Amino acid sequence: PRPDHLQDPHCAAGVKRNAEDSNDTSNESPLVGSNEEQCKRLCPSRSSTAEVAGTGMAMETSSVEQTMDLNLPIPDSQAEACLINFYDVEEGKLQINAVIEVAGFLSYDVALVTSAVDGLDEPLPPPSLVPRLHAVAHRPVHFSNPLLTSQITVDEVMTNVPRLRDELKLVLTQLLLGDALAADYLICHLISRIYLRQDMLVLGKFSLNLSNIPDRSTAADYTSRLYQLLQTLLAKSHYLPITLDNMNNINMIPKKNYETNRLQSGLLQLSDKTHLVIDETMLEPGQLNDRGVRNCRALGSIITNQKLEYDFQFYPVEFNTDIPVLILSEGKSMLPSDCHLPLEVDAACLATVGETFAAATHYMREPLLSQLRVYLSLVSTADYDLTPEVQQIVQDDFVKMRQEQAKTSAQDLHSLLVLAKLLSLSQGARCLTKECWETARQMESKRKARIR
């Protein structure tokens, strides 16, 4: 049978952090998410010769190959593309944007490949630039954290959760300029994941908008430095600065090109559990063009419904997503969110923000760094239960909330239940207790007091 062709899914999976990655962020590029990087759609420059793996033979690469579009969702100088041939794969087994592990035969030999594929109306990149892999077996990758081996169990991690949460809250409180409440909300956001879809209701998502972020004149590069620290903790993440130029020029929505019969990748083509950090502090007044409006609408759809419409020109095709979104802004974001929390900035912390980031980087060394990475990856997968006794308490409290505030809706109850669940799991509890429910209610009361 004719093989199906799929581009290597790791290119659409965001930025993956390995366990061996250094926790020193001082040498990372200051141009994280810059306009030049975001808009660059061409492959990175390569040397004039490339070695064929395992042979020691050098293969010439032309200047044309060096500028060929690899159709990567996220332009990355370290990313590589691969064309994979699958044989006898049942329909529906390979999902779009899924991360998979493949075993097969890798080929760089020009003589063994053709320049075109059935169904595509444009020539393919040469194998020296995009090698061919003939798959023998494949399996899904449920966790992109390389530290999660078969020896690590959820039960083992849950025994250390209280200590690890305290360590993480200590670091995040300092990074968030002394705001302990914001640290609690950020921990809940970092472990959030969708656990159920029912009609239009998406259960488990917890997008967070942290506002009152210091401006660039007060704390230069605060948002990018905060992201770099979060990046060391997360398996997959992407930083998206919202500027007028980015919104009007970046292709965020995947689009079908009928001339080449090819799906052109978009920036929001991210695999599940890729944390998207949106930086609105760089936004300036201006006019959005048609693409900017569509990009803004696509971001809103992901945040609100965890769905993204792919543009097939004549009709849209909707795909489910599971992308936790964190929005950093000076005022309330122009984008929707499940939770909006203005920071309460401690003046002393703001005055020493540079030293704080340096100290946090030094503090999160091994083995603590690996333990925190495992904690954030696994804690949300633990079994969770709501006992009948606590259900009655929740029901009674909801009735009181409706009596005190008539505008209280079922969505408010849902948001509070999600927060209580994330708070329980983050503390190592597998069922909601009365004490944890009261803590969640108090957190919400404090948050709402800040936005009145």
Tab-separated table of C-alpha atoms in Angstrom:
chain	number	residue	atom	x	y	z
A	1	PRO	CA	0.000	0.000	0.000
A	2	ARG	CA	1.040	3.618	-0.498
A	3	PRO	CA	2.652	4.918	2.700
A	4	ASP	CA	1.151	7.842	4.531
A	5	HIS	CA	3.498	10.726	5.108
A	6	LEU	CA	3.805	12.755	8.230
A	7	GLN	CA	6.305	15.406	9.234
A	8	ASP	CA	8.104	14.718	12.508
A	9	PRO	CA	5.600	15.709	15.217
A	10	HIS	CA	8.256	16.940	17.632
A	11	CYS	CA	8.528	20.028	15.455
A	12	ALA	CA	4.990	20.950	16.506
A	13	ALA	CA	5.430	20.094	20.138
A	14	GLY	CA	6.888	23.328	21.442
A	15	VAL	CA	10.181	23.548	23.284
A	16	LYS	CA	11.129	20.339	25.057
A	17	ARG	CA	13.417	20.544	28.074
A	18	ASN	CA	15.723	17.611	28.730
A	19	ALA	CA	16.761	16.513	32.176
A	20	GLU	CA	20.353	17.384	31.340
A	21	ASP	CA	19.486	20.962	30.396
A	22	SER	CA	21.430	23.476	32.424
A	23	ASN	CA	19.443	25.521	34.907
A	24	ASP	CA	21.680	28.498	34.218
A	25	THR	CA	19.552	30.894	32.182
A	26	SER	CA	22.125	33.669	32.053
A	27	ASN	CA	23.478	32.449	28.724
A	28	GLU	CA	20.124	32.074	27.000
A	29	SER	CA	19.393	34.327	24.078
A	30	PRO	CA	17.816	37.645	25.039
A	31	LEU	CA	15.773	37.494	21.851
A	32	VAL	CA	13.322	34.902	23.160
A	33	GLY	CA	10.228	35.324	21.040
A	34	SER	CA	11.571	38.395	19.257
A	35	ASN	CA	9.922	39.638	16.069
A	36	GLU	CA	12.798	38.385	13.960
A	37	GLU	CA	12.642	34.916	15.469
A	38	GLN	CA	8.862	34.681	15.379
A	39	CYS	CA	8.526	35.729	11.744
A	40	LYS	CA	11.420	33.672	10.412
A	41	ARG	CA	9.935	30.792	8.410
A	42	LEU	CA	13.036	29.590	6.625
A	43	CYS	CA	15.285	26.813	7.782
A	44	PRO	CA	18.410	27.757	9.732
A	45	SER	CA	21.633	28.221	7.860
A	46	ARG	CA	23.696	25.052	7.649
A	47	SER	CA	27.271	24.363	6.803
A	48	SER	CA	28.087	23.658	3.177
A	49	THR	CA	28.618	19.976	3.940
A	50	ALA	CA	26.605	17.581	6.064
A	51	GLU	CA	27.783	14.221	7.330
A	52	VAL	CA	25.579	11.222	6.605
A	53	ALA	CA	24.858	9.627	9.954
A	54	GLY	CA	26.966	6.593	10.725
A	55	THR	CA	28.922	6.633	7.456
A	56	GLY	CA	31.517	9.367	7.892
A	57	MET	CA	30.659	10.492	4.335
A	58	ALA	CA	30.185	14.185	3.607
A	59	MET	CA	27.291	15.352	1.464
A	60	GLU	CA	27.196	18.753	-0.207
A	61	THR	CA	24.236	20.989	0.615
A	62	SER	CA	23.397	23.766	-1.788
A	63	SER	CA	22.362	27.290	-0.889
A	64	VAL	CA	18.861	26.414	-2.056
A	65	GLU	CA	18.651	23.730	0.617
A	66	GLN	CA	19.820	26.214	3.206
A	67	THR	CA	16.822	28.477	2.514
A	68	MET	CA	14.099	25.883	1.953
A	69	ASP	CA	10.966	26.261	4.050
A	70	LEU	CA	10.669	23.355	6.487
A	71	ASN	CA	7.090	24.316	7.435
A	72	LEU	CA	7.854	24.274	11.164
A	73	PRO	CA	5.118	25.639	13.462
A	74	ILE	CA	7.727	27.237	15.734
A	75	PRO	CA	10.852	28.523	13.972
A	76	ASP	CA	13.815	27.206	15.953
A	77	SER	CA	17.468	27.189	14.983
A	78	GLN	CA	17.865	23.785	16.661
A	79	ALA	CA	14.787	22.127	15.160
A	80	GLU	CA	15.046	19.418	12.527
A	81	ALA	CA	12.443	18.029	10.164
A	82	CYS	CA	11.985	14.424	9.082
A	83	LEU	CA	9.627	12.835	6.567
A	84	ILE	CA	8.234	9.604	8.009
A	85	ASN	CA	6.681	6.852	5.905
A	86	PHE	CA	4.037	4.856	7.806
A	87	TYR	CA	2.713	1.538	6.486
A	88	ASP	CA	-0.635	-0.105	7.286
A	89	VAL	CA	-1.611	2.432	9.943
A	90	GLU	CA	-5.263	2.338	10.923
A	91	GLU	CA	-7.193	5.529	10.320
A	92	GLY	CA	-7.373	7.653	13.443
A	93	LYS	CA	-4.315	6.097	15.089
A	94	LEU	CA	-2.186	9.159	14.327
A	95	GLN	CA	-3.680	12.368	15.677
A	96	ILE	CA	-2.628	15.820	14.533
A	97	ASN	CA	-0.024	17.458	16.807
A	98	ALA	CA	0.447	14.238	18.759
A	99	VAL	CA	3.931	13.465	20.068
A	100	ILE	CA	5.059	9.984	19.085
A	101	GLU	CA	8.170	7.843	19.330
A	102	VAL	CA	9.190	6.093	16.113
A	103	ALA	CA	11.576	3.216	15.362
A	104	GLY	CA	12.552	2.551	11.768
A	105	PHE	CA	15.136	2.872	9.018
A	106	LEU	CA	16.661	6.295	8.405
A	107	SER	CA	17.722	7.185	4.879
A	108	TYR	CA	19.808	10.059	3.545
A	109	ASP	CA	20.382	8.403	0.162
A	110	VAL	CA	19.181	10.623	-2.686
A	111	ALA	CA	18.921	7.658	-5.039
A	112	LEU	CA	16.356	5.941	-2.836
A	113	VAL	CA	13.894	8.800	-2.619
A	114	THR	CA	11.723	10.700	-5.044
A	115	SER	CA	11.323	14.442	-5.181
A	116	ALA	CA	7.546	14.279	-4.824
A	117	VAL	CA	4.902	12.364	-2.937
A	118	ASP	CA	1.497	11.213	-4.097
A	119	GLY	CA	-1.004	13.887	-3.117
A	120	LEU	CA	1.527	16.711	-2.887
A	121	ASP	CA	1.904	19.148	-5.769
A	122	GLU	CA	5.308	20.528	-4.818
A	123	PRO	CA	8.763	18.932	-4.646
A	124	LEU	CA	9.949	17.739	-1.269
A	125	PRO	CA	13.163	18.963	0.374
A	126	PRO	CA	16.198	16.771	-0.401
A	127	PRO	CA	17.104	14.034	2.106
A	128	SER	CA	20.303	15.872	3.022
A	129	LEU	CA	18.052	18.506	4.618
A	130	VAL	CA	14.986	16.425	5.525
A	131	PRO	CA	15.939	12.749	5.983
A	132	ARG	CA	13.411	9.968	5.304
A	133	LEU	CA	12.404	7.533	8.006
A	134	HIS	CA	10.599	4.279	7.158
A	135	ALA	CA	8.664	3.462	10.322
A	136	VAL	CA	8.636	-0.081	11.648
A	137	ALA	CA	6.896	0.728	14.922
A	138	HIS	CA	5.574	3.756	16.755
A	139	ARG	CA	3.926	4.589	20.045
A	140	PRO	CA	2.453	7.715	21.649
A	141	VAL	CA	4.473	9.748	24.127
A	142	HIS	CA	2.140	10.669	26.976
A	143	PHE	CA	4.749	12.569	28.971
A	144	SER	CA	7.446	14.657	27.324
A	145	ASN	CA	9.460	14.811	30.525
A	146	PRO	CA	12.475	12.472	30.089
A	147	LEU	CA	12.764	12.142	33.871
A	148	LEU	CA	9.541	10.108	34.026
A	149	THR	CA	10.879	6.567	33.818
A	150	SER	CA	9.037	3.358	34.644
A	151	GLN	CA	10.671	3.376	38.084
A	152	ILE	CA	8.878	6.598	39.086
A	153	THR	CA	5.287	6.152	40.230
A	154	VAL	CA	2.585	8.642	41.130
A	155	ASP	CA	2.376	7.181	44.648
A	156	GLU	CA	6.092	7.765	45.182
A	157	VAL	CA	5.857	11.360	43.984
A	158	MET	CA	2.776	12.108	46.108
A	159	THR	CA	4.647	11.218	49.310
A	160	ASN	CA	7.077	14.097	48.680
A	161	VAL	CA	4.507	16.593	47.405
A	162	PRO	CA	4.125	18.769	50.544
A	163	ARG	CA	7.875	19.447	50.705
A	164	LEU	CA	8.206	20.074	46.970
A	165	ARG	CA	5.211	22.409	46.933
A	166	ASP	CA	6.708	24.443	49.765
A	167	GLU	CA	9.993	24.695	47.884
A	168	LEU	CA	8.250	25.746	44.664
A	169	LYS	CA	6.029	28.281	46.419
A	170	LEU	CA	9.076	29.836	48.078
A	171	VAL	CA	10.764	30.350	44.711
A	172	LEU	CA	7.647	31.581	42.890
A	173	THR	CA	6.749	34.013	45.680
A	174	GLN	CA	10.119	35.707	45.249
A	175	LEU	CA	9.867	35.675	41.442
A	176	LEU	CA	6.390	37.237	41.688
A	177	LEU	CA	7.789	40.090	43.765
A	178	GLY	CA	6.655	38.855	47.174
A	179	ASP	CA	3.078	37.893	46.256
A	180	ALA	CA	2.333	34.552	47.968
A	181	LEU	CA	-1.268	34.443	46.720
A	182	ALA	CA	-0.090	34.767	43.120
A	183	ALA	CA	2.392	31.939	43.754
A	184	ASP	CA	-0.469	29.663	44.885
A	185	TYR	CA	-2.495	30.474	41.776
A	186	LEU	CA	0.508	29.980	39.507
A	187	ILE	CA	1.198	26.524	40.958
A	188	CYS	CA	-2.416	25.548	40.280
A	189	HIS	CA	-2.079	26.843	36.731
A	190	LEU	CA	1.165	24.933	36.088
A	191	ILE	CA	-0.368	21.565	37.022
A	192	SER	CA	-3.710	22.138	35.280
A	193	ARG	CA	-4.863	19.839	32.485
A	194	ILE	CA	-8.123	18.961	30.771
A	195	TYR	CA	-9.663	15.836	32.275
A	196	LEU	CA	-13.119	15.865	30.648
A	197	ARG	CA	-14.908	17.367	27.643
A	198	GLN	CA	-18.677	17.381	27.694
A	199	ASP	CA	-20.543	19.208	24.952
A	200	MET	CA	-19.248	22.796	25.113
A	201	LEU	CA	-17.902	22.394	28.663
A	202	VAL	CA	-14.156	21.834	29.056
A	203	LEU	CA	-13.294	20.646	32.561
A	204	GLY	CA	-9.845	21.167	34.057
A	205	LYS	CA	-8.472	24.123	32.078
A	206	PHE	CA	-7.194	26.990	34.205
A	207	SER	CA	-5.844	29.889	32.165
A	208	LEU	CA	-4.327	32.608	34.336
A	209	ASN	CA	-3.863	36.339	33.736
A	210	LEU	CA	-1.325	37.952	36.063
A	211	SER	CA	-1.649	41.710	35.726
A	212	ASN	CA	0.118	44.682	37.344
A	213	ILE	CA	3.376	43.348	35.895
A	214	PRO	CA	6.163	45.964	36.304
A	215	ASP	CA	6.784	47.950	33.140
A	216	ARG	CA	10.107	47.865	31.319
A	217	SER	CA	11.260	51.152	32.835
A	218	THR	CA	10.831	49.711	36.351
A	219	ALA	CA	12.104	46.159	35.805
A	220	ALA	CA	13.748	45.618	32.436
A	221	ASP	CA	13.166	42.191	30.832
A	222	TYR	CA	11.106	41.008	33.825
A	223	THR	CA	8.660	38.947	31.748
A	224	SER	CA	11.309	37.236	29.613
A	225	ARG	CA	13.397	36.413	32.679
A	226	LEU	CA	10.336	35.047	34.473
A	227	TYR	CA	9.610	32.869	31.450
A	228	GLN	CA	13.178	31.558	31.357
A	229	LEU	CA	12.831	30.385	34.973
A	230	LEU	CA	9.468	28.754	34.225
A	231	GLN	CA	10.979	27.153	31.135
A	232	THR	CA	13.516	25.298	33.265
A	233	LEU	CA	10.641	23.713	35.205
A	234	LEU	CA	8.331	22.791	32.327
A	235	ALA	CA	8.750	19.988	29.819
A	236	LYS	CA	7.296	22.028	26.924
A	237	SER	CA	6.651	25.728	26.709
A	238	HIS	CA	6.595	28.660	24.297
A	239	TYR	CA	6.940	32.393	24.867
A	240	LEU	CA	4.786	34.676	22.720
A	241	PRO	CA	5.270	38.459	23.016
A	242	ILE	CA	2.147	40.292	21.893
A	243	THR	CA	3.251	43.208	19.745
A	244	LEU	CA	1.389	44.862	16.907
A	245	ASP	CA	3.967	43.553	14.450
A	246	ASN	CA	3.682	39.984	15.743
A	247	MET	CA	-0.105	39.951	15.704
A	248	ASN	CA	-0.290	41.365	12.175
A	249	ASN	CA	2.463	39.237	10.612
A	250	ILE	CA	2.811	35.876	12.351
A	251	ASN	CA	0.905	32.902	10.931
A	252	MET	CA	-0.713	31.504	14.069
A	253	ILE	CA	-3.465	29.530	12.341
A	254	PRO	CA	-2.604	26.464	10.185
A	255	LYS	CA	-3.876	26.939	6.635
A	256	LYS	CA	-4.457	24.551	3.747
A	257	ASN	CA	-2.616	25.561	0.561
A	258	TYR	CA	-4.582	24.097	-2.336
A	259	GLU	CA	-1.935	25.047	-4.896
A	260	THR	CA	0.610	22.756	-3.236
A	261	ASN	CA	-2.009	20.537	-1.543
A	262	ARG	CA	-0.182	21.050	1.730
A	263	LEU	CA	-1.112	22.219	5.219
A	264	GLN	CA	0.962	25.267	6.102
A	265	SER	CA	1.857	25.189	9.781
A	266	GLY	CA	0.767	27.879	12.232
A	267	LEU	CA	2.348	28.973	15.501
A	268	LEU	CA	-0.569	27.657	17.567
A	269	GLN	CA	-0.064	24.141	16.205
A	270	LEU	CA	1.160	22.982	19.618
A	271	SER	CA	1.060	19.542	21.193
A	272	ASP	CA	-0.907	18.906	24.375
A	273	LYS	CA	0.527	20.315	27.611
A	274	THR	CA	2.695	22.871	25.826
A	275	HIS	CA	2.528	25.867	28.148
A	276	LEU	CA	1.926	29.072	26.221
A	277	VAL	CA	3.183	32.199	27.999
A	278	ILE	CA	1.721	35.353	26.434
A	279	ASP	CA	3.500	38.634	27.164
A	280	GLU	CA	1.233	41.653	26.690
A	281	THR	CA	3.600	44.145	28.315
A	282	MET	CA	5.119	44.949	24.905
A	283	LEU	CA	1.781	45.857	23.329
A	284	GLU	CA	1.505	49.416	22.014
A	285	PRO	CA	-1.443	51.319	20.506
A	286	GLY	CA	-2.077	50.574	16.845
A	287	GLN	CA	-4.383	49.007	14.279
A	288	LEU	CA	-4.795	45.271	13.831
A	289	ASN	CA	-5.104	44.088	10.254
A	290	ASP	CA	-7.259	41.151	9.153
A	291	ARG	CA	-4.611	38.584	10.136
A	292	GLY	CA	-4.154	40.274	13.511
A	293	VAL	CA	-7.877	40.061	14.227
A	294	ARG	CA	-7.966	36.379	13.251
A	295	ASN	CA	-4.882	35.654	15.382
A	296	CYS	CA	-6.505	37.384	18.357
A	297	ARG	CA	-9.709	35.410	17.826
A	298	ALA	CA	-7.734	32.143	17.633
A	299	LEU	CA	-5.957	32.861	20.924
A	300	GLY	CA	-9.303	33.616	22.542
A	301	SER	CA	-10.768	30.344	21.257
A	302	ILE	CA	-7.910	28.323	22.733
A	303	ILE	CA	-8.200	30.067	26.089
A	304	THR	CA	-12.004	29.864	26.292
A	305	ASN	CA	-12.869	26.564	24.574
A	306	GLN	CA	-9.482	24.860	24.048
A	307	LYS	CA	-10.262	24.561	20.337
A	308	LEU	CA	-8.448	25.870	17.265
A	309	GLU	CA	-10.011	26.279	13.831
A	310	TYR	CA	-7.686	25.346	10.964
A	311	ASP	CA	-8.207	27.438	7.856
A	312	PHE	CA	-9.200	25.307	4.866
A	313	GLN	CA	-10.161	28.505	2.979
A	314	PHE	CA	-13.631	27.317	1.977
A	315	TYR	CA	-14.493	26.026	5.460
A	316	PRO	CA	-12.868	25.823	8.921
A	317	VAL	CA	-11.962	22.520	10.603
A	318	GLU	CA	-11.977	22.557	14.392
A	319	PHE	CA	-9.445	20.584	16.454
A	320	ASN	CA	-9.291	20.131	20.226
A	321	THR	CA	-6.284	21.486	22.114
A	322	ASP	CA	-4.903	21.209	25.641
A	323	ILE	CA	-2.654	24.267	25.927
A	324	PRO	CA	-2.333	25.902	29.370
A	325	VAL	CA	-2.158	29.670	28.819
A	326	LEU	CA	-0.471	32.171	31.141
A	327	ILE	CA	-0.953	35.861	30.293
A	328	LEU	CA	1.380	38.528	31.693
A	329	SER	CA	0.054	42.074	31.379
A	330	GLU	CA	0.244	45.519	32.973
A	331	GLY	CA	-3.541	46.008	33.079
A	332	LYS	CA	-6.240	43.403	32.612
A	333	SER	CA	-5.540	41.441	29.433
A	334	MET	CA	-7.447	42.084	26.228
A	335	LEU	CA	-7.708	38.291	25.994
A	336	PRO	CA	-10.153	36.252	28.101
A	337	SER	CA	-8.958	34.091	31.000
A	338	ASP	CA	-10.366	31.729	33.594
A	339	CYS	CA	-8.704	33.657	36.394
A	340	HIS	CA	-7.467	37.264	36.593
A	341	LEU	CA	-5.179	38.237	39.454
A	342	PRO	CA	-3.407	41.607	39.834
A	343	LEU	CA	-0.021	41.281	41.535
A	344	GLU	CA	0.583	42.980	44.862
A	345	VAL	CA	4.182	44.046	44.394
A	346	ASP	CA	6.490	44.364	47.378
A	347	ALA	CA	8.665	47.449	46.893
A	348	ALA	CA	11.680	45.781	48.507
A	349	CYS	CA	11.411	42.787	46.149
A	350	LEU	CA	11.056	45.081	43.143
A	351	ALA	CA	14.213	46.971	44.103
A	352	THR	CA	16.242	43.744	44.121
A	353	VAL	CA	14.574	41.926	41.219
A	354	GLY	CA	17.883	41.226	39.453
A	355	GLU	CA	19.387	39.603	42.535
A	356	THR	CA	16.167	37.645	43.058
A	357	PHE	CA	16.353	35.969	39.637
A	358	ALA	CA	20.028	35.144	40.165
A	359	ALA	CA	19.293	33.659	43.594
A	360	ALA	CA	16.350	31.617	42.251
A	361	THR	CA	18.524	30.188	39.479
A	362	HIS	CA	21.164	29.221	42.035
A	363	TYR	CA	18.569	27.754	44.406
A	364	MET	CA	16.916	25.499	41.816
A	365	ARG	CA	19.871	23.197	41.336
A	366	GLU	CA	19.975	19.418	41.214
A	367	PRO	CA	18.500	17.330	42.691
A	368	LEU	CA	15.755	19.836	43.574
A	369	LEU	CA	15.272	20.937	39.958
A	370	SER	CA	14.574	17.404	38.710
A	371	GLN	CA	12.241	16.741	41.633
A	372	LEU	CA	10.226	19.877	40.836
A	373	ARG	CA	10.044	18.911	37.150
A	374	VAL	CA	8.662	15.478	38.048
A	375	TYR	CA	6.243	17.046	40.552
A	376	LEU	CA	4.752	19.402	37.947
A	377	SER	CA	4.456	16.605	35.370
A	378	LEU	CA	2.876	13.902	37.512
A	379	VAL	CA	0.915	15.429	40.372
A	380	SER	CA	-2.128	16.307	38.244
A	381	THR	CA	-2.477	12.693	37.035
A	382	ALA	CA	-3.191	11.319	40.511
A	383	ASP	CA	-6.644	9.902	41.264
A	384	TYR	CA	-9.009	12.445	42.767
A	385	ASP	CA	-12.296	11.973	44.577
A	386	LEU	CA	-15.105	14.111	45.972
A	387	THR	CA	-16.779	12.433	48.932
A	388	PRO	CA	-20.558	12.716	49.515
A	389	GLU	CA	-19.932	14.654	52.736
A	390	VAL	CA	-17.840	17.291	50.955
A	391	GLN	CA	-20.331	17.402	48.075
A	392	GLN	CA	-23.039	18.394	50.578
A	393	ILE	CA	-20.765	21.098	52.015
A	394	VAL	CA	-20.103	22.453	48.530
A	395	GLN	CA	-23.814	22.447	47.718
A	396	ASP	CA	-24.714	24.295	50.935
A	397	ASP	CA	-21.972	26.869	50.387
A	398	PHE	CA	-23.141	27.472	46.833
A	399	VAL	CA	-26.657	28.198	48.084
A	400	LYS	CA	-25.232	30.718	50.574
A	401	MET	CA	-23.122	32.303	47.818
A	402	ARG	CA	-26.218	32.752	45.649
A	403	GLN	CA	-28.080	34.348	48.570
A	404	GLU	CA	-25.227	36.765	49.313
A	405	GLN	CA	-24.472	37.544	45.680
A	406	ALA	CA	-27.289	37.040	43.180
A	407	LYS	CA	-24.906	37.204	40.235
A	408	THR	CA	-23.141	34.006	41.337
A	409	SER	CA	-23.495	31.482	38.504
A	410	ALA	CA	-22.884	27.799	37.906
A	411	GLN	CA	-19.684	28.814	36.080
A	412	ASP	CA	-18.432	30.420	39.306
A	413	LEU	CA	-19.037	27.140	41.126
A	414	HIS	CA	-17.251	25.204	38.392
A	415	SER	CA	-14.233	27.531	38.555
A	416	LEU	CA	-14.099	27.194	42.328
A	417	LEU	CA	-14.271	23.390	42.119
A	418	VAL	CA	-11.436	23.330	39.579
A	419	LEU	CA	-9.327	25.567	41.824
A	420	ALA	CA	-10.087	23.358	44.845
A	421	LYS	CA	-9.097	20.236	42.920
A	422	LEU	CA	-5.813	21.740	41.701
A	423	LEU	CA	-5.065	23.057	45.175
A	424	SER	CA	-5.723	19.610	46.715
A	425	LEU	CA	-3.532	17.775	44.214
A	426	SER	CA	-0.760	20.344	44.532
A	427	GLN	CA	-0.701	19.627	48.277
A	428	GLY	CA	-0.680	15.851	47.809
A	429	ALA	CA	-4.339	15.238	48.759
A	430	ARG	CA	-6.307	12.842	46.558
A	431	CYS	CA	-9.716	13.906	47.798
A	432	LEU	CA	-11.178	17.292	48.589
A	433	THR	CA	-11.309	18.047	52.305
A	434	LYS	CA	-13.365	20.666	54.094
A	435	GLU	CA	-10.168	22.535	55.000
A	436	CYS	CA	-8.942	22.643	51.398
A	437	TRP	CA	-12.359	23.775	50.183
A	438	GLU	CA	-12.307	26.636	52.680
A	439	THR	CA	-8.768	27.560	51.588
A	440	ALA	CA	-9.896	27.713	47.959
A	441	ARG	CA	-12.846	29.939	48.912
A	442	GLN	CA	-10.561	32.273	50.847
A	443	MET	CA	-8.168	32.469	47.897
A	444	GLU	CA	-11.033	33.448	45.618
A	445	SER	CA	-12.273	36.052	48.101
A	446	LYS	CA	-8.822	37.653	48.256
A	447	ARG	CA	-8.484	37.572	44.473
A	448	LYS	CA	-11.869	39.180	43.871
A	449	ALA	CA	-11.087	41.854	46.465
A	450	ARG	CA	-8.096	42.899	44.360
A	451	ILE	CA	-10.094	43.398	41.169
A	452	ARG	CA	-13.011	45.344	42.666
